PDB file of C-alpha atoms in Angstrom:
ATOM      1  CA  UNK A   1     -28.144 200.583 -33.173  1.00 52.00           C
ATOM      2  CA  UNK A   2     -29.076 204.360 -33.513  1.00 57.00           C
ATOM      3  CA  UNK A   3     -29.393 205.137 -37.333  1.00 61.00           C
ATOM      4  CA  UNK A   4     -26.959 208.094 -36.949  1.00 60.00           C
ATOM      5  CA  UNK A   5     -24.297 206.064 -35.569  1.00 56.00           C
ATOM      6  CA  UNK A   6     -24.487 203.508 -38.653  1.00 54.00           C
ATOM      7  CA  UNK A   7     -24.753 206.602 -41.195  1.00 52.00           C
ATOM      8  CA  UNK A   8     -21.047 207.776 -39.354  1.00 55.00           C
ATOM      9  CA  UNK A   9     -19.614 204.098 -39.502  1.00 51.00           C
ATOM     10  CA  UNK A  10     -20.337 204.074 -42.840  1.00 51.00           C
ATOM     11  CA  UNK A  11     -18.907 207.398 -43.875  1.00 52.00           C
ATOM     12  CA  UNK A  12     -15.609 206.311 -42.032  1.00 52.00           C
ATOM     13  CA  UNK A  13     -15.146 203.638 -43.979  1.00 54.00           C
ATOM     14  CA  UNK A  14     -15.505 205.112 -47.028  1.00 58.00           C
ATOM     15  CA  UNK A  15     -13.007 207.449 -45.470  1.00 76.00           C
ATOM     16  CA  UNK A  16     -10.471 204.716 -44.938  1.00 84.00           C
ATOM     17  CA  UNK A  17      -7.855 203.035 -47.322  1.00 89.00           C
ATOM     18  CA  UNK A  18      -8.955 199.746 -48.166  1.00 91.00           C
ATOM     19  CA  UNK A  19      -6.390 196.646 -49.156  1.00 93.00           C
ATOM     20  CA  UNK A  20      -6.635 194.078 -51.192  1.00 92.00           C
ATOM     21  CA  UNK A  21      -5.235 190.318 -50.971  1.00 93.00           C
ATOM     22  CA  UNK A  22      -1.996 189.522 -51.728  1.00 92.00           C
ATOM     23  CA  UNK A  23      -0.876 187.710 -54.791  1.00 90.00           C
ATOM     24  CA  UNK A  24       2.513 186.273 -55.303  1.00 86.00           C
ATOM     25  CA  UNK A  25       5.395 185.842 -57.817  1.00 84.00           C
ATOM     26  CA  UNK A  26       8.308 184.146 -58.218  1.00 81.00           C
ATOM     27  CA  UNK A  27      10.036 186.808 -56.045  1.00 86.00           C
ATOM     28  CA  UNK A  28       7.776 189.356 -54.412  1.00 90.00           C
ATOM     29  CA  UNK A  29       3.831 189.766 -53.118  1.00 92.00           C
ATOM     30  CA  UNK A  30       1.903 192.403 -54.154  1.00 95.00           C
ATOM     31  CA  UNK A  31      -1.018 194.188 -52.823  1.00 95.00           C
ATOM     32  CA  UNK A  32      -2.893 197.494 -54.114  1.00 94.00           C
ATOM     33  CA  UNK A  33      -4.464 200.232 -51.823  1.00 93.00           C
ATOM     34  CA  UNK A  34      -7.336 201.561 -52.713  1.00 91.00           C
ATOM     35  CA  UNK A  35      -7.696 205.164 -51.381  1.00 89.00           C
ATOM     36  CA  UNK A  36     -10.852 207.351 -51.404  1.00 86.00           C
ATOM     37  CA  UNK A  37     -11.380 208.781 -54.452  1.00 76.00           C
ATOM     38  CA  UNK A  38     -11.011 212.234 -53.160  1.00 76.00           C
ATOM     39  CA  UNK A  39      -7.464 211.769 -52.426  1.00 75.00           C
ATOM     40  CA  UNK A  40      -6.424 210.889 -55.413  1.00 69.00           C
ATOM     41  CA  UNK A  41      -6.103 214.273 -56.531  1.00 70.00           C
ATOM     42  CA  UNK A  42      -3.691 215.565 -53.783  1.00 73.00           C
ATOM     43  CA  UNK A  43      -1.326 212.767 -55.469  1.00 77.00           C
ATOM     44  CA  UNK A  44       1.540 213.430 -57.749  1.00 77.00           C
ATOM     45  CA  UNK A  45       1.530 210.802 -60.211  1.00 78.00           C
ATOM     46  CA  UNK A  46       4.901 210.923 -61.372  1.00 79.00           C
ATOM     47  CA  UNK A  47       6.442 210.526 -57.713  1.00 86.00           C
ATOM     48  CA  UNK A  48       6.489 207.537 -55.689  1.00 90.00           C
ATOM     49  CA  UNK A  49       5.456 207.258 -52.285  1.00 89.00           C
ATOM     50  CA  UNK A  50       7.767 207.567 -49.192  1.00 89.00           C
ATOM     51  CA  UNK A  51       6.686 204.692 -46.481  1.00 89.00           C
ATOM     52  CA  UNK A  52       6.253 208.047 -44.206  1.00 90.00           C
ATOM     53  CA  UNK A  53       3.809 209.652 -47.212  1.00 89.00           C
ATOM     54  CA  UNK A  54       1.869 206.600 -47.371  1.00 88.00           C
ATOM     55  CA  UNK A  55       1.392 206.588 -43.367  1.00 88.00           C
ATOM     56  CA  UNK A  56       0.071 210.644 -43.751  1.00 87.00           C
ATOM     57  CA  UNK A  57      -2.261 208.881 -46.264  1.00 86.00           C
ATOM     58  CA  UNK A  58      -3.881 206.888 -43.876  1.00 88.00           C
ATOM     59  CA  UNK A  59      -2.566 203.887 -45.316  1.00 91.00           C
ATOM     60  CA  UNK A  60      -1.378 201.201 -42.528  1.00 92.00           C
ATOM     61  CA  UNK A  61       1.024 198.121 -43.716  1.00 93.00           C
ATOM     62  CA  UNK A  62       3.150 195.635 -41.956  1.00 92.00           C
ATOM     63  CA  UNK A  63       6.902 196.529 -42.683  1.00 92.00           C
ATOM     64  CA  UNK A  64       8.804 196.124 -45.636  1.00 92.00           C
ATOM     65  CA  UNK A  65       6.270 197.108 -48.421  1.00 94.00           C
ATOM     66  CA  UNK A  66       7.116 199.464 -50.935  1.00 94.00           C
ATOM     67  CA  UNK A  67       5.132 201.583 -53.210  1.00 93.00           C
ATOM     68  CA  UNK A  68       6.267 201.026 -56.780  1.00 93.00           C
ATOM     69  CA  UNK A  69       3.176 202.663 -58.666  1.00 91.00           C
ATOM     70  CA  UNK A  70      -0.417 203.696 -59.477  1.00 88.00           C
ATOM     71  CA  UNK A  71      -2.982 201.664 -61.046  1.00 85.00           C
ATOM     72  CA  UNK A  72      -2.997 203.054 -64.953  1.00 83.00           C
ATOM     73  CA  UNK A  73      -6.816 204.267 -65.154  1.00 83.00           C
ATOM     74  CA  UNK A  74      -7.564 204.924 -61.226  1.00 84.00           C
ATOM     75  CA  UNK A  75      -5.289 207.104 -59.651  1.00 81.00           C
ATOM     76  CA  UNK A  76      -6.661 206.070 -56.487  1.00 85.00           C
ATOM     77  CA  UNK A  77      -5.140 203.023 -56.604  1.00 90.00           C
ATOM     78  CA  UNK A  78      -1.543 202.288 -55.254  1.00 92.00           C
ATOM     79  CA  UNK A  79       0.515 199.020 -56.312  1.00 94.00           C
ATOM     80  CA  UNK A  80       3.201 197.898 -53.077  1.00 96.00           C
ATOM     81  CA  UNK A  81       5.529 195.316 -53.006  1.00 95.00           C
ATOM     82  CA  UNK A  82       7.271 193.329 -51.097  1.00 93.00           C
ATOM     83  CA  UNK A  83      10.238 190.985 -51.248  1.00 90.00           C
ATOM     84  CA  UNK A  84       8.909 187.374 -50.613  1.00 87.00           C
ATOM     85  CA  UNK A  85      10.841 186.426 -47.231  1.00 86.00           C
ATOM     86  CA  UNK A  86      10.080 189.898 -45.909  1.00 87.00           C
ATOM     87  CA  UNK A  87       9.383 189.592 -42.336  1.00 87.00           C
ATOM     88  CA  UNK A  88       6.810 191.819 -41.338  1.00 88.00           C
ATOM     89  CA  UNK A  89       8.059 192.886 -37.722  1.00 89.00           C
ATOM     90  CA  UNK A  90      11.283 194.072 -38.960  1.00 88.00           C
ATOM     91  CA  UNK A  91      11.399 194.368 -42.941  1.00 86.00           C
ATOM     92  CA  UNK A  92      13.941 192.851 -43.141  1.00 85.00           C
ATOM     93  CA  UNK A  93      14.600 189.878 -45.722  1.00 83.00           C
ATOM     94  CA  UNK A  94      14.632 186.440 -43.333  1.00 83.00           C
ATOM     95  CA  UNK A  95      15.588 182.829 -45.558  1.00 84.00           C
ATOM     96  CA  UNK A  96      13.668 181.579 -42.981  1.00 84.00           C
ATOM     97  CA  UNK A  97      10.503 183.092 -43.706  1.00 81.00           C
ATOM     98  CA  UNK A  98      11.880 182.535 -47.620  1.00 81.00           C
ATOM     99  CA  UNK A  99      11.992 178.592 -46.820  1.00 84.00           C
ATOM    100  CA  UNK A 100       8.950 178.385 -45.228  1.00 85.00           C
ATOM    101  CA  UNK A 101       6.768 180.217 -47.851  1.00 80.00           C
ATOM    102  CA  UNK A 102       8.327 178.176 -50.906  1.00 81.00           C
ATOM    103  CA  UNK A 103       7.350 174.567 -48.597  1.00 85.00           C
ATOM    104  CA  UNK A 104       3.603 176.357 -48.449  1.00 83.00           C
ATOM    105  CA  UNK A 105       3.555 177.053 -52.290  1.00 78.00           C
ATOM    106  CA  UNK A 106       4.724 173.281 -53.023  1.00 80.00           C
ATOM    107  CA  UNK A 107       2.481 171.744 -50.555  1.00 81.00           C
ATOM    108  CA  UNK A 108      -0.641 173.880 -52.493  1.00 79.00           C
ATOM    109  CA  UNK A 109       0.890 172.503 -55.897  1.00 74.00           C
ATOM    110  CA  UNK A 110       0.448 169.547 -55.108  1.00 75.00           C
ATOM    111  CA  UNK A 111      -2.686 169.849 -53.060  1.00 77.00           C
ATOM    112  CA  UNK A 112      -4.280 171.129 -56.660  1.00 73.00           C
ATOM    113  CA  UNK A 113      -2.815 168.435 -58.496  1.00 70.00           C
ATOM    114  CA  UNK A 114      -4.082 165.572 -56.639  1.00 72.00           C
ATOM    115  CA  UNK A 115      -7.888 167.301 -56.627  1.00 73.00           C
ATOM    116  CA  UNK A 116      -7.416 168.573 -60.123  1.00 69.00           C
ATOM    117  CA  UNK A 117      -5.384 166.029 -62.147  1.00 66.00           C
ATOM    118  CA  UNK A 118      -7.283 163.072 -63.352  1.00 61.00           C
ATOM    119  CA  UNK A 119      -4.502 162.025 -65.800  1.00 59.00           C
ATOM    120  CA  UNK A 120      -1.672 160.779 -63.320  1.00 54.00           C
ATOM    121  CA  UNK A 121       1.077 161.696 -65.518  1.00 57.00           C
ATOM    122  CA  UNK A 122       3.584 164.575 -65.560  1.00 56.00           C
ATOM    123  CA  UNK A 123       1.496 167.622 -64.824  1.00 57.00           C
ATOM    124  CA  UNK A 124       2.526 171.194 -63.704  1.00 54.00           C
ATOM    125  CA  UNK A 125       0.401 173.433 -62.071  1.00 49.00           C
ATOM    126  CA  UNK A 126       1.515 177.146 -63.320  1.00 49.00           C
ATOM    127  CA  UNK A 127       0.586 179.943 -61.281  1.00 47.00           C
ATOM    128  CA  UNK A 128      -1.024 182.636 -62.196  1.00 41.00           C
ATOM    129  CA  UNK A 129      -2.594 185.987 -60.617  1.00 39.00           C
ATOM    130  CA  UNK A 130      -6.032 184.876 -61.368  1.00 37.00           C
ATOM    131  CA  UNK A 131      -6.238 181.058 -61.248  1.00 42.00           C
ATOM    132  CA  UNK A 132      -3.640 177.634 -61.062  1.00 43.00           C
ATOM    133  CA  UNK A 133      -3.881 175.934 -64.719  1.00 44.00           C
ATOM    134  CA  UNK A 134      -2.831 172.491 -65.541  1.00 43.00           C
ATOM    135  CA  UNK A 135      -0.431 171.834 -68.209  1.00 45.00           C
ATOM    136  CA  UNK A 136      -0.616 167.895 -68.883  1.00 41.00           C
ATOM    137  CA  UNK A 137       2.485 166.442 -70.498  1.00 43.00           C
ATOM    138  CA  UNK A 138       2.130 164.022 -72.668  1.00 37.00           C
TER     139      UNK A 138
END
């Protein structure tokens, strides 16, 4: 490949919004958007993001996410959510797509119980952002 062409695809990535994974909750997943640095100072801190805003931004999301704030320290950064059950095509809230994610989180509870739980009694697996941790009962 001709160096100048990998010099632009670089540049135009560094040009783009990036995404991160989702993590979950009880009741929503979350996902921040990191936008180039440079941006950041076009945006008004103390407003929240129209869907139509974010899409001027560059920043390109299934349906149904919503910007609810900026990361504290990098303005750059922009926290969405969305309602777990959300389906993606529409937006719109779907107990189907509700049922089928709560059957995926129990099947990796207790995927991480039998690999992780020695103990065989009562354990629960609580979720967190960062890790699953084991709380044996006794």
């Amino acid at each position: 490949m001709n160096r100048d062409i990998i010099i632009q695809i670089c540049m135009r990535r560094i040009e783009e919004p990036e995404y991160s994974d989702k993590y979950t909750d009880d009741e929503h997943e979350y996902r921040q958007v990191l936008l180039p640095r440079k941006m950041a100072g076009r945006l008004s801190q103390d407003k929240l993001l129209s869907e139509r805003q974010c899409m001027e931004l560059g920043v390109k999301q299934s349906k149904g996410w919503v910007h609810y704030g900026f990361h504290k320290y990098e303005p750059y950064i922009l926290l969405f959510k969305r309602r777990i059950g959300t389906d993606p095509q529409t937006g719109l809230f779907s107990k189907r797509i509700l049922e089928e994610h709560k059957k995926m989180v129990e099947f990796e509870r207790l995927k991480c119980l039998e690999k992780y739980c020695k103990c065989k009694n009562d354990c629960y697996l609580i979720p967190c952002t960062l890790r699953l941790s084991l709380i044996h009962i006794s």
